[in-house]
Amino acid sequence: DAGVIQSPRHEVTEMGQEVTLRCKPISGHDYLFWYRQTMMRGLELLIYFNNNVPIDDSGMPEDRFSAKMPNASFSTLKIQPSEPRDSAVYFCASSFSSSTNEKLFFGSGTQLSVL
Amino acid sequence: GNSVTQMEGPVTLSEEAFLTINCTYTATGYPSLFWYVQYPGEGLQLLLKATKADDKGSNKGFEATYRKETTSFHLEKGSVQVSDSAVYFCALTLSSASKIIFGSGTRLSIRP
């Protein structure tokens, strides 16, 4: 089992540039979550999908952020334009809804630095 | 609303010390409760869980008991090791189809 795969592992970019983070969930999982982790705010849920459909995007900070899930095996989180305050670790997680007690499987995260 | 409150860190202990990390919750229904652990440079992983009142979750020497009367789910370990150094997150969910709500995390450092 390869687990949840995120890429890139590290991203350094300049303010104003577009950033795309990628995630491959565990095969068969029908929920996918994007989280952001910072020292100040802790772990924040940005958006989650069920069967490729966005269910709750209330955590997306602003219009600069967008997320897509074109198929069951791939999702992207895009920031355009990026700003220094977007610097954080972004995690993708997936789960299988048939479990009565959700268990999230997290990827290793993308460390984003916006200069 | 639904929320999780856990003790602020960092918590620093010597090896073989007893550990308690406090967690309390607020929920409109009957949540399932979790502890997740994040080792340096990695994503979170499930440590233990409890699904109903008085259940005890346990794993790797860690334990937590679901206390409905005090709305608590404190994490304990009798003798910590250096390898337990990590960030610990308390969390809850109210249904199998809902998002998990995490606490702010508690950083634990164990001195040799």
mmCIF file of C-alpha atoms in Angstrom:
data_model
loop_
_atom_site.group_PDB
_atom_site.id
_atom_site.type_symbol
_atom_site.label_atom_id
_atom_site.label_comp_id
_atom_site.label_asym_id
_atom_site.label_seq_id
_atom_site.Cartn_x
_atom_site.Cartn_y
_atom_site.Cartn_z
ATOM 1 C CA ASP A 1 0.000 0.000 0.000
ATOM 2 C CA ALA A 2 1.671 3.217 -1.184
ATOM 3 C CA GLY A 3 -0.334 5.461 1.102
ATOM 4 C CA VAL A 4 -1.360 9.008 0.260
ATOM 5 C CA ILE A 5 1.190 10.528 -2.086
ATOM 6 C CA GLN A 6 1.823 14.256 -2.220
ATOM 7 C CA SER A 7 4.084 16.246 -4.485
ATOM 8 C CA PRO A 8 6.230 18.186 -4.379
ATOM 9 C CA ARG A 9 7.667 17.550 -0.925
ATOM 10 C CA HIS A 10 9.096 21.059 -0.805
ATOM 11 C CA GLU A 11 8.198 24.131 -2.857
ATOM 12 C CA VAL A 12 9.917 27.485 -2.753
ATOM 13 C CA THR A 13 8.459 30.238 -4.864
ATOM 14 C CA GLU A 14 8.290 33.990 -5.106
ATOM 15 C CA MET A 15 5.340 36.121 -4.172
ATOM 16 C CA GLY A 16 2.867 36.432 -7.015
ATOM 17 C CA GLN A 17 3.680 33.102 -8.601
ATOM 18 C CA GLU A 18 1.178 30.318 -9.094
ATOM 19 C CA VAL A 19 1.645 27.231 -6.929
ATOM 20 C CA THR A 20 0.077 23.831 -7.571
ATOM 21 C CA LEU A 21 0.141 21.092 -4.978
ATOM 22 C CA ARG A 22 -0.762 17.532 -5.929
ATOM 23 C CA CYS A 23 -2.251 14.583 -4.140
ATOM 24 C CA LYS A 24 -2.941 10.961 -4.947
ATOM 25 C CA PRO A 25 -5.261 9.366 -2.366
ATOM 26 C CA ILE A 26 -5.251 5.733 -1.371
ATOM 27 C CA SER A 27 -7.018 3.637 -3.976
ATOM 28 C CA GLY A 28 -10.637 2.970 -3.000
ATOM 29 C CA HIS A 29 -10.907 5.882 -0.612
ATOM 30 C CA ASP A 30 -13.825 8.144 -1.439
ATOM 31 C CA TYR A 31 -13.081 11.098 0.832
ATOM 32 C CA LEU A 32 -10.194 13.491 0.269
ATOM 33 C CA PHE A 33 -9.211 16.356 2.559
ATOM 34 C CA TRP A 34 -6.800 19.253 2.214
ATOM 35 C CA TYR A 35 -5.318 20.689 5.434
ATOM 36 C CA ARG A 36 -2.915 23.525 6.143
ATOM 37 C CA GLN A 37 -0.616 23.510 9.164
ATOM 38 C CA THR A 38 1.109 26.555 10.629
ATOM 39 C CA MET A 39 2.592 27.340 14.015
ATOM 40 C CA MET A 40 0.105 30.127 14.582
ATOM 41 C CA ARG A 41 -3.110 28.436 13.468
ATOM 42 C CA GLY A 42 -2.359 24.753 13.932
ATOM 43 C CA LEU A 43 -4.113 22.329 11.592
ATOM 44 C CA GLU A 44 -6.852 23.896 9.464
ATOM 45 C CA LEU A 45 -9.237 22.045 7.158
ATOM 46 C CA LEU A 46 -9.360 23.876 3.834
ATOM 47 C CA ILE A 47 -11.707 21.730 1.768
ATOM 48 C CA TYR A 48 -12.896 18.159 1.419
ATOM 49 C CA PHE A 49 -14.322 16.037 -1.375
ATOM 50 C CA ASN A 50 -16.600 13.030 -1.453
ATOM 51 C CA ASN A 51 -16.610 10.966 -4.632
ATOM 52 C CA ASN A 52 -14.693 13.778 -6.365
ATOM 53 C CA VAL A 53 -17.328 16.389 -5.469
ATOM 54 C CA PRO A 54 -16.389 19.302 -3.165
ATOM 55 C CA ILE A 55 -18.535 19.070 -0.035
ATOM 56 C CA ASP A 56 -17.248 21.837 2.213
ATOM 57 C CA ASP A 57 -14.871 24.580 1.109
ATOM 58 C CA SER A 58 -15.605 26.950 3.971
ATOM 59 C CA GLY A 59 -12.022 26.688 5.162
ATOM 60 C CA MET A 60 -10.516 27.998 1.937
ATOM 61 C CA PRO A 61 -9.005 31.306 3.033
ATOM 62 C CA GLU A 62 -9.769 33.374 -0.047
ATOM 63 C CA ASP A 63 -10.355 33.325 -3.765
ATOM 64 C CA ARG A 64 -6.665 32.889 -4.423
ATOM 65 C CA PHE A 65 -7.091 29.293 -3.319
ATOM 66 C CA SER A 66 -8.811 26.677 -5.467
ATOM 67 C CA ALA A 67 -8.992 22.893 -5.373
ATOM 68 C CA LYS A 68 -10.049 20.318 -7.912
ATOM 69 C CA MET A 69 -10.524 16.592 -8.010
ATOM 70 C CA PRO A 70 -10.927 15.565 -11.647
ATOM 71 C CA ASN A 71 -10.975 11.855 -10.818
ATOM 72 C CA ALA A 72 -10.828 9.478 -7.885
ATOM 73 C CA SER A 73 -7.056 9.203 -7.947
ATOM 74 C CA PHE A 74 -5.930 12.812 -8.201
ATOM 75 C CA SER A 75 -6.485 16.200 -6.606
ATOM 76 C CA THR A 76 -4.809 19.578 -6.829
ATOM 77 C CA LEU A 77 -4.673 22.629 -4.595
ATOM 78 C CA LYS A 78 -3.740 25.795 -6.412
ATOM 79 C CA ILE A 79 -2.740 29.181 -5.046
ATOM 80 C CA GLN A 80 -2.716 32.051 -7.495
ATOM 81 C CA PRO A 81 -1.172 34.490 -6.806
ATOM 82 C CA SER A 82 0.811 33.209 -3.850
ATOM 83 C CA GLU A 83 1.713 35.425 -0.879
ATOM 84 C CA PRO A 84 4.280 35.042 1.924
ATOM 85 C CA ARG A 85 1.497 34.389 4.443
ATOM 86 C CA ASP A 86 0.611 31.244 2.499
ATOM 87 C CA SER A 87 3.835 29.658 3.696
ATOM 88 C CA ALA A 88 2.859 26.498 5.571
ATOM 89 C CA VAL A 89 2.800 22.737 5.361
ATOM 90 C CA TYR A 90 -0.113 21.508 3.264
ATOM 91 C CA PHE A 91 -1.407 18.012 3.941
ATOM 92 C CA CYS A 92 -3.676 15.839 1.898
ATOM 93 C CA ALA A 93 -5.586 13.018 3.609
ATOM 94 C CA SER A 94 -8.039 10.371 2.469
ATOM 95 C CA SER A 95 -10.517 8.024 4.104
ATOM 96 C CA PHE A 96 -12.975 5.266 3.309
ATOM 97 C CA SER A 97 -16.501 6.209 4.239
ATOM 98 C CA SER A 98 -17.817 2.730 4.842
ATOM 99 C CA SER A 99 -16.014 2.673 8.157
ATOM 100 C CA THR A 100 -18.331 3.698 10.971
ATOM 101 C CA ASN A 101 -15.426 5.435 12.644
ATOM 102 C CA GLU A 102 -13.439 7.542 10.258
ATOM 103 C CA LYS A 103 -9.728 7.011 10.058
ATOM 104 C CA LEU A 104 -7.751 9.529 8.078
ATOM 105 C CA PHE A 105 -4.609 8.588 6.224
ATOM 106 C CA PHE A 106 -2.295 11.543 5.765
ATOM 107 C CA GLY A 107 0.355 12.184 3.180
ATOM 108 C CA SER A 108 3.786 13.456 4.156
ATOM 109 C CA GLY A 109 2.842 17.017 3.289
ATOM 110 C CA THR A 110 4.189 19.768 1.045
ATOM 111 C CA GLN A 111 6.329 22.385 2.737
ATOM 112 C CA LEU A 112 5.546 25.647 0.914
ATOM 113 C CA SER A 113 7.708 28.717 1.286
ATOM 114 C CA VAL A 114 6.642 31.897 -0.469
ATOM 115 C CA LEU A 115 9.387 34.510 -0.503
ATOM 116 C CA GLY B 1 -20.423 24.299 17.943
ATOM 117 C CA ASN B 2 -18.208 21.245 17.985
ATOM 118 C CA SER B 3 -14.655 21.749 19.161
ATOM 119 C CA VAL B 4 -11.650 20.159 20.823
ATOM 120 C CA THR B 5 -9.452 21.821 23.433
ATOM 121 C CA GLN B 6 -6.124 20.341 24.448
ATOM 122 C CA MET B 7 -3.390 21.454 26.767
ATOM 123 C CA GLU B 8 -0.843 23.794 25.325
ATOM 124 C CA GLY B 9 2.684 22.654 24.859
ATOM 125 C CA PRO B 10 5.425 22.170 24.667
ATOM 126 C CA VAL B 11 5.559 19.402 27.226
ATOM 127 C CA THR B 12 9.063 18.298 28.169
ATOM 128 C CA LEU B 13 9.638 15.147 30.210
ATOM 129 C CA SER B 14 12.484 12.864 31.105
ATOM 130 C CA GLU B 15 12.569 9.327 29.761
ATOM 131 C CA GLU B 16 10.425 6.883 31.781
ATOM 132 C CA ALA B 17 8.277 9.679 33.204
ATOM 133 C CA PHE B 18 4.485 9.438 33.326
ATOM 134 C CA LEU B 19 2.653 11.355 30.631
ATOM 135 C CA THR B 20 -0.749 13.013 30.614
ATOM 136 C CA ILE B 21 -1.985 15.260 27.831
ATOM 137 C CA ASN B 22 -5.398 16.708 28.590
ATOM 138 C CA CYS B 23 -8.176 16.909 26.028
ATOM 139 C CA THR B 24 -11.759 18.072 26.422
ATOM 140 C CA TYR B 25 -14.426 18.370 23.793
ATOM 141 C CA THR B 26 -17.680 20.094 23.000
ATOM 142 C CA ALA B 27 -20.112 18.278 20.741
ATOM 143 C CA THR B 28 -23.790 18.460 19.873
ATOM 144 C CA GLY B 29 -24.143 14.702 19.572
ATOM 145 C CA TYR B 30 -22.220 11.569 20.486
ATOM 146 C CA PRO B 31 -18.797 11.853 18.919
ATOM 147 C CA SER B 32 -16.099 9.336 18.245
ATOM 148 C CA LEU B 33 -12.802 10.480 19.741
ATOM 149 C CA PHE B 34 -9.276 10.074 18.450
ATOM 150 C CA TRP B 35 -5.658 10.764 19.214
ATOM 151 C CA TYR B 36 -3.402 11.323 16.232
ATOM 152 C CA VAL B 37 0.387 11.605 16.389
ATOM 153 C CA GLN B 38 2.702 13.510 14.070
ATOM 154 C CA TYR B 39 6.371 12.552 14.086
ATOM 155 C CA PRO B 40 8.912 15.083 12.769
ATOM 156 C CA GLY B 41 8.658 15.558 9.029
ATOM 157 C CA GLU B 42 5.663 13.288 8.631
ATOM 158 C CA GLY B 43 1.897 13.487 8.297
ATOM 159 C CA LEU B 44 -0.487 12.650 11.102
ATOM 160 C CA GLN B 45 -1.307 9.048 11.871
ATOM 161 C CA LEU B 46 -3.985 7.542 14.038
ATOM 162 C CA LEU B 47 -2.707 6.524 17.468
ATOM 163 C CA LEU B 48 -5.907 5.333 19.136
ATOM 164 C CA LYS B 49 -9.656 5.849 19.164
ATOM 165 C CA ALA B 50 -12.808 5.339 21.226
ATOM 166 C CA THR B 51 -16.315 5.312 19.864
ATOM 167 C CA LYS B 52 -18.581 5.455 22.905
ATOM 168 C CA ALA B 53 -18.642 6.435 26.545
ATOM 169 C CA ASP B 54 -16.312 4.486 28.857
ATOM 170 C CA ASP B 55 -14.445 2.917 25.937
ATOM 171 C CA LYS B 56 -10.688 2.834 26.356
ATOM 172 C CA GLY B 57 -8.478 3.193 23.324
ATOM 173 C CA SER B 58 -4.921 1.905 23.553
ATOM 174 C CA ASN B 59 -1.868 1.536 21.331
ATOM 175 C CA LYS B 60 1.928 1.518 21.784
ATOM 176 C CA GLY B 61 1.545 1.888 25.553
ATOM 177 C CA PHE B 62 -0.711 4.926 25.236
ATOM 178 C CA GLU B 63 -4.241 4.911 26.625
ATOM 179 C CA ALA B 64 -7.234 7.242 26.652
ATOM 180 C CA THR B 65 -10.686 6.724 28.151
ATOM 181 C CA TYR B 66 -13.829 8.322 26.744
ATOM 182 C CA ARG B 67 -15.402 10.166 29.678
ATOM 183 C CA LYS B 68 -18.824 11.469 28.775
ATOM 184 C CA GLU B 69 -19.506 12.967 32.194
ATOM 185 C CA THR B 70 -16.438 15.208 31.987
ATOM 186 C CA THR B 71 -16.353 15.413 28.154
ATOM 187 C CA SER B 72 -12.730 14.403 28.252
ATOM 188 C CA PHE B 73 -10.340 12.056 26.464
ATOM 189 C CA HIS B 74 -6.980 12.486 28.194
ATOM 190 C CA LEU B 75 -3.951 10.707 26.741
ATOM 191 C CA GLU B 76 -1.706 8.810 29.178
ATOM 192 C CA LYS B 77 1.408 6.687 29.067
ATOM 193 C CA GLY B 78 3.097 5.158 32.055
ATOM 194 C CA SER B 79 6.712 5.402 30.884
ATOM 195 C CA VAL B 80 7.646 7.584 27.926
ATOM 196 C CA GLN B 81 10.577 7.024 25.605
ATOM 197 C CA VAL B 82 12.635 9.409 23.518
ATOM 198 C CA SER B 83 10.935 7.962 20.440
ATOM 199 C CA ASP B 84 7.592 9.297 21.710
ATOM 200 C CA SER B 85 8.726 12.844 20.951
ATOM 201 C CA ALA B 86 6.117 14.168 18.532
ATOM 202 C CA VAL B 87 3.059 16.395 18.266
ATOM 203 C CA TYR B 88 -0.158 14.855 19.561
ATOM 204 C CA PHE B 89 -3.592 15.880 18.305
ATOM 205 C CA CYS B 90 -6.911 15.153 19.959
ATOM 206 C CA ALA B 91 -9.828 14.969 17.522
ATOM 207 C CA LEU B 92 -13.496 14.125 17.181
ATOM 208 C CA THR B 93 -15.998 13.237 14.519
ATOM 209 C CA LEU B 94 -19.770 13.043 14.766
ATOM 210 C CA SER B 95 -20.564 10.716 11.909
ATOM 211 C CA SER B 96 -18.819 8.528 9.415
ATOM 212 C CA ALA B 97 -19.551 11.042 6.692
ATOM 213 C CA SER B 98 -18.321 14.182 8.386
ATOM 214 C CA LYS B 99 -15.007 15.889 8.729
ATOM 215 C CA ILE B 100 -12.728 15.299 11.681
ATOM 216 C CA ILE B 101 -12.247 18.260 14.011
ATOM 217 C CA PHE B 102 -8.718 18.523 15.413
ATOM 218 C CA GLY B 103 -7.378 20.243 18.478
ATOM 219 C CA SER B 104 -4.422 22.570 18.211
ATOM 220 C CA GLY B 105 -1.848 19.896 18.986
ATOM 221 C CA THR B 106 0.561 19.415 21.886
ATOM 222 C CA ARG B 107 4.273 19.106 21.254
ATOM 223 C CA LEU B 108 5.966 16.496 23.434
ATOM 224 C CA SER B 109 9.730 16.346 23.902
ATOM 225 C CA ILE B 110 11.376 13.537 25.864
ATOM 226 C CA ARG B 111 14.874 14.000 27.284
ATOM 227 C CA PRO B 112 17.167 10.971 27.444
#
